[in-house]
CSV table of C-alpha atoms in Angstrom, one decimal:
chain,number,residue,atom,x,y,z
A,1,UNK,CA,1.5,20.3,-48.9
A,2,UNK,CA,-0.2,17.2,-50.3
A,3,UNK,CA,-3.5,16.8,-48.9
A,4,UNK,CA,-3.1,12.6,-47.5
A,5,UNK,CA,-0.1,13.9,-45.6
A,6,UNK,CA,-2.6,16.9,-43.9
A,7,UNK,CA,-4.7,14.7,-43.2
A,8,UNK,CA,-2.4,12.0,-41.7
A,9,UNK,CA,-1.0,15.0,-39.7
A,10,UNK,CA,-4.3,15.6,-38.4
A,11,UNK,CA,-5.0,12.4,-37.7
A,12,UNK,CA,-2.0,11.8,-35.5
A,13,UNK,CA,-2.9,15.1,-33.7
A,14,UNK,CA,-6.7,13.7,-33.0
A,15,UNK,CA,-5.0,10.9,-31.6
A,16,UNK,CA,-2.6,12.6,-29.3
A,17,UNK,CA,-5.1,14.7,-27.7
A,18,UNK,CA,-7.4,11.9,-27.4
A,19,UNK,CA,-4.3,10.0,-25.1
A,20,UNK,CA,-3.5,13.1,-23.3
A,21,UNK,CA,-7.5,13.6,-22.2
A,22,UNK,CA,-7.2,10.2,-21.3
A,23,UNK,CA,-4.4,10.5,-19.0
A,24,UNK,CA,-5.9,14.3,-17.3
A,25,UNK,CA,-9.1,12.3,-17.0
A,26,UNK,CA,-7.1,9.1,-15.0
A,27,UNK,CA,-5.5,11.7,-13.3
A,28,UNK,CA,-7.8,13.5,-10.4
A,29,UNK,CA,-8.6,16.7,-10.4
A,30,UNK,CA,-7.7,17.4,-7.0
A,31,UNK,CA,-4.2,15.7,-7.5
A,32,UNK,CA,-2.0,16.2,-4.5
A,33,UNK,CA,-4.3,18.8,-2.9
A,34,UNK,CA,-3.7,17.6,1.4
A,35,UNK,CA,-6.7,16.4,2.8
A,36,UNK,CA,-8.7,15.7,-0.4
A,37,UNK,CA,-9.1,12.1,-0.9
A,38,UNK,CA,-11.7,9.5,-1.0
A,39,UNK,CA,-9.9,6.2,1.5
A,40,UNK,CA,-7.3,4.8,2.8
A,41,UNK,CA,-5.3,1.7,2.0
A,42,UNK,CA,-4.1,-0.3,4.8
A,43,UNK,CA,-0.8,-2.0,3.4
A,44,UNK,CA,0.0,-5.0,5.8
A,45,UNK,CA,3.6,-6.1,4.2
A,46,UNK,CA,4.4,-9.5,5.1
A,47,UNK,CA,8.0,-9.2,6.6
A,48,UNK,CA,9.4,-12.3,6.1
A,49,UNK,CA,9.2,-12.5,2.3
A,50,UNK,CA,10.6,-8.7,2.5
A,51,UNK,CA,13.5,-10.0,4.6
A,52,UNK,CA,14.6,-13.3,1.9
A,53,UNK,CA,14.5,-10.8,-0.8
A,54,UNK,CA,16.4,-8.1,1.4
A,55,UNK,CA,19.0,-11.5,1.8
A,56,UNK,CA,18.9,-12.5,-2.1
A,57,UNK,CA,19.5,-8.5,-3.1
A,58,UNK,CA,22.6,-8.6,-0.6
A,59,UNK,CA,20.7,-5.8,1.7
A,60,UNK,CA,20.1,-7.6,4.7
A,61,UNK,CA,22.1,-5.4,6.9
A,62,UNK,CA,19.9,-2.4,5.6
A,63,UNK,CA,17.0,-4.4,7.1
A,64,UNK,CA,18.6,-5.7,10.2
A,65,UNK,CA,16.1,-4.0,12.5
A,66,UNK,CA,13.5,-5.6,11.0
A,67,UNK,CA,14.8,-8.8,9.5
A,68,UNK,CA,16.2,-9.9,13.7
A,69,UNK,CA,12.7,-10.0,14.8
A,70,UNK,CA,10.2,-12.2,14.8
A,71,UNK,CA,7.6,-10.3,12.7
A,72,UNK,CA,4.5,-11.6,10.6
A,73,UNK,CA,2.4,-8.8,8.9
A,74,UNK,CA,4.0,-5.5,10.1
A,75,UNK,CA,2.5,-2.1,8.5
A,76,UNK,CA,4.2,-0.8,5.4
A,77,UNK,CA,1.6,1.9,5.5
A,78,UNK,CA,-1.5,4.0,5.4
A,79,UNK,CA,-2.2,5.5,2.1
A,80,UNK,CA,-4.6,8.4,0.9
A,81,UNK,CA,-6.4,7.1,-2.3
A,82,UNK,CA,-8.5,8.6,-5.0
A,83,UNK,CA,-11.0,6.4,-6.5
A,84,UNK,CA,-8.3,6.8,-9.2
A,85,UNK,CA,-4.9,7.3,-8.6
A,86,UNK,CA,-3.7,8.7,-5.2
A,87,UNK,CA,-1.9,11.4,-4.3
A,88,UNK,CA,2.0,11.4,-3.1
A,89,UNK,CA,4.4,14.0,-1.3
A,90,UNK,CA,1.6,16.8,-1.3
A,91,UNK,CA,3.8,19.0,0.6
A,92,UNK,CA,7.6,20.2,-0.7
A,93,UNK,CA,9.5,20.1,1.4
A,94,UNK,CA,7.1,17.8,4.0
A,95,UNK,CA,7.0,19.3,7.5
A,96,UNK,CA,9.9,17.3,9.4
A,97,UNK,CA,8.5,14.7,11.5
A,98,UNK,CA,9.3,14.5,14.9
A,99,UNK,CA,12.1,11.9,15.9
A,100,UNK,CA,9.8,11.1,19.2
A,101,UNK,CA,6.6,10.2,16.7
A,102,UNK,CA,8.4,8.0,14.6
A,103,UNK,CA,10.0,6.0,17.6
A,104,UNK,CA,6.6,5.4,18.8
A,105,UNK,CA,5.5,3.9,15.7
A,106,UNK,CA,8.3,1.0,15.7
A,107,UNK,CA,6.0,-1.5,17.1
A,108,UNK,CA,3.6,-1.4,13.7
A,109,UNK,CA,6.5,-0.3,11.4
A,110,UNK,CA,10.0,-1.8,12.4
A,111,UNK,CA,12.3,0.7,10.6
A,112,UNK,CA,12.6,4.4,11.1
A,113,UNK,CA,13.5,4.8,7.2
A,114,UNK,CA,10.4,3.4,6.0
A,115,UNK,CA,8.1,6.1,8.8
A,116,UNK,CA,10.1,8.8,7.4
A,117,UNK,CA,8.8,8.1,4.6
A,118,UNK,CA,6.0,7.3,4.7
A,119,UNK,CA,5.2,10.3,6.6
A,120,UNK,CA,7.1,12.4,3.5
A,121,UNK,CA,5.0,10.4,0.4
A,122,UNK,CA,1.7,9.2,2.2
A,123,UNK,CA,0.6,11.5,5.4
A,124,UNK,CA,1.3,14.8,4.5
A,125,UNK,CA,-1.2,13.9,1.6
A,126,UNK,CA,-3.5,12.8,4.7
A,127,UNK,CA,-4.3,17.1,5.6
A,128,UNK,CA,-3.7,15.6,9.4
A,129,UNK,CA,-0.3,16.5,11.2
A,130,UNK,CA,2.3,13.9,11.6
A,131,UNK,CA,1.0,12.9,15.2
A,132,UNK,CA,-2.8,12.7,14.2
A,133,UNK,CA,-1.6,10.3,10.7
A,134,UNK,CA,0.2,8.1,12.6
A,135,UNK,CA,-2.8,7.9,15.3
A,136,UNK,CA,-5.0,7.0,12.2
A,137,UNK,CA,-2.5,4.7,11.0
A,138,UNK,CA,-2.6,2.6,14.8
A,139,UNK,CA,-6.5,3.0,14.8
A,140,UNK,CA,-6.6,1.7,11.1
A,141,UNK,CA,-4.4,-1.8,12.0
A,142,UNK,CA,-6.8,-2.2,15.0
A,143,UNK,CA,-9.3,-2.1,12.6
A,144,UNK,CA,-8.2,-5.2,10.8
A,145,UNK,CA,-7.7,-8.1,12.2
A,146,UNK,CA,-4.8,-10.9,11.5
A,147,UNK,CA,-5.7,-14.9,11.4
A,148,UNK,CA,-4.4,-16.3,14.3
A,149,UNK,CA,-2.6,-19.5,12.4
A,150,UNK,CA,-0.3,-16.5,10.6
A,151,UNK,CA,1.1,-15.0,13.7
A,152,UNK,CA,3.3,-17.2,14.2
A,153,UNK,CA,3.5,-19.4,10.7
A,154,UNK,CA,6.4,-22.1,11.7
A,155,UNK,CA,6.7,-23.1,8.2
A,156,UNK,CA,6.6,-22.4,4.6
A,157,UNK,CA,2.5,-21.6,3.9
A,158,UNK,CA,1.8,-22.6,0.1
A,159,UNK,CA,-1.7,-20.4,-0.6
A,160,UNK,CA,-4.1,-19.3,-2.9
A,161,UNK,CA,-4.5,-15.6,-2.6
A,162,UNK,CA,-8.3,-15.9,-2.9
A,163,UNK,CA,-7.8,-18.0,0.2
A,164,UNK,CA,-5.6,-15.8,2.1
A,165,UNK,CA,-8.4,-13.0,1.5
A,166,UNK,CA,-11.0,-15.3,2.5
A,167,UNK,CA,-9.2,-15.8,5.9
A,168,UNK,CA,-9.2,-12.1,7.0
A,169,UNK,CA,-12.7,-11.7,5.9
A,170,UNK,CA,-13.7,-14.7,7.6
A,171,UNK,CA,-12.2,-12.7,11.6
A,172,UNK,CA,-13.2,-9.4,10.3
A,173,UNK,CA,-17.0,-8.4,10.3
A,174,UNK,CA,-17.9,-6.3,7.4
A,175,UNK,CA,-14.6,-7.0,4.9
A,176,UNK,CA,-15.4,-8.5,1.7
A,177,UNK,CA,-13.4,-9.8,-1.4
A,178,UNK,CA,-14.3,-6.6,-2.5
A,179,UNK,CA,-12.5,-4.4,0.2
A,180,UNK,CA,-8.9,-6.3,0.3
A,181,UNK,CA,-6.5,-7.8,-2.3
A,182,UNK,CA,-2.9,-9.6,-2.1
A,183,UNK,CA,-0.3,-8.2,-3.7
A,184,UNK,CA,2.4,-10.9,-4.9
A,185,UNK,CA,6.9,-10.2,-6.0
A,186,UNK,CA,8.6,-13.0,-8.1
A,187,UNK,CA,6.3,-16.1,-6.3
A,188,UNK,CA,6.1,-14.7,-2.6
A,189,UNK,CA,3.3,-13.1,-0.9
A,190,UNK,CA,4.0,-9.6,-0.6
A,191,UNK,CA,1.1,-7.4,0.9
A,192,UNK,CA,-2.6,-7.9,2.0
A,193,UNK,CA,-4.1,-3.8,1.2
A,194,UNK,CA,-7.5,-3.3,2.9
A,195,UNK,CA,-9.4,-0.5,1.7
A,196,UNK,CA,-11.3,2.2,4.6
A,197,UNK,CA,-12.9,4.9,4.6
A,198,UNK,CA,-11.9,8.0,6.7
A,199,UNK,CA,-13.9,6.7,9.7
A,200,UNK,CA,-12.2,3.2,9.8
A,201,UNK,CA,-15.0,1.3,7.9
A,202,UNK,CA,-14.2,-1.1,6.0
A,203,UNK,CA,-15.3,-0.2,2.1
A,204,UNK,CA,-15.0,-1.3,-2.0
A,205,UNK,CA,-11.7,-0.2,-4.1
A,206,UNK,CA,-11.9,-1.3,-7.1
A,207,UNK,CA,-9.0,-0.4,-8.4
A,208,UNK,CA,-7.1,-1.9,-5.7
A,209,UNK,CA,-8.5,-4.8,-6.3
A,210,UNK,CA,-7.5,-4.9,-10.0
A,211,UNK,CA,-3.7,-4.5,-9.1
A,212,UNK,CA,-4.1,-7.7,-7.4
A,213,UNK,CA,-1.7,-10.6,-7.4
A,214,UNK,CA,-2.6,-12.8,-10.7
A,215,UNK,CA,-1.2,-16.2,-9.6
A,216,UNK,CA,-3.1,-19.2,-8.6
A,217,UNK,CA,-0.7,-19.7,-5.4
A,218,UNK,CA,2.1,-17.4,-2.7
A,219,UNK,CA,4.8,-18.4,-1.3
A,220,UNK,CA,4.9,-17.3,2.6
A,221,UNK,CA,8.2,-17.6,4.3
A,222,UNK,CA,8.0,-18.9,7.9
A,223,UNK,CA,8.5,-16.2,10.3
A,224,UNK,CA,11.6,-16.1,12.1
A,225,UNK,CA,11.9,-18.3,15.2
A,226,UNK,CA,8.2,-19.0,14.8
């Protein structure tokens, strides 16, 4: 074999392991292992952009139970994080979750699909059992607090995201711009994420806050009958 296409072959080889140690070294060790993670994310979804696009994708009667209530921020979840990466569905098949536990979480999260699973992707990655995650998940959004003015926003809110983070840290003690991010679909505001430790403490995510919503302004739906 000529010796520039042995070396070429080599060369592509280098490269490939170099991509593949790459991704094993993005991808933590303890991947998936319940109970070994570093924080949480707090995902606060803001329901009424969820429910126009649930309208525009012709889904709205998927999302009735949410979408006929006058929500603002409701919880899309409380996720186990790495400090790269997070872990998903650590147990197959995931311990069924009590019909009784997910009823009582419908005040927080208004749709039994979405506690299912969230249960099935997010808490059995949490090493706690269904009723202790979704204690965590009632103590975490006590933990964060929502500007009053949103509650009950009566019109469409045009805001920069840095300002929308600058409102919750302004009510919450201990949150900084380094602890929270927005998270943005098409022009609407989609989520605020606030980072905590395991003891409910507000702390740093870095890589959270890289996945953050790159435009200047969001779009915030009114809430319904606000």
């Amino acid at each position: 074999m000529h010796r520039s296409i042995i070396i070429s072959r080599l060369l592509i080889s280098l490269a490939l392991i170099i991509v593949l140690a790459g991704t094993a070294s993005a991808q933590d060790r303890r991947q998936n292992a319940p109970g070994e993670f570093d924080f949480y994310v707090l995902a606060l979804s803001w329901s009424p952009s969820f429910c126009e696009a649930a309208a525009e994708r012709g889904n709205s009667g998927r999302s009735q139970a949410q979408c006929s209530r006058p929500y603002s921020f409701v919880v899309h979840g409380l996720w186990p994080q790495y400090e790269r990466g997070f872990p998903e569905y650590c147990q197959r098949p995931s311990p069924r979750l009590d019909r009784n536990i997910m009823t009582s979480m419908l005040d927080l999260m208004p749709a039994p699909g979405l506690i299912f699973n969230e249960w099935d992707k997010h808490g059995t990655c949490s090493g706690l059992s269904a009723r202790a995650y979704f204690e965590t998940t009632r103590k975490a959004r006590a933990a964060v607090k929502i500007p009053e003015e949103l509650l009950q926003l009566s019109e469409q809110k045009i805001i920069a995201p840095a300002d929308l983070e600058e409102a919750f840290i302004k009510i919450n003690p201990g949150l900084s711009s380094s602890a929270i991010s927005v998270t943005c679909s098409s022009r609407r505001l989609s989520e605020v994420r606030v980072c905590l430790s395991k003891d409910m403490q507000f702390r740093a995510c870095d890589e959270i806050d890289r996945r953050a919503c790159r435009r200047d302004e969001v779009v915030m739906p009114p809430v319904r009958g606000g």
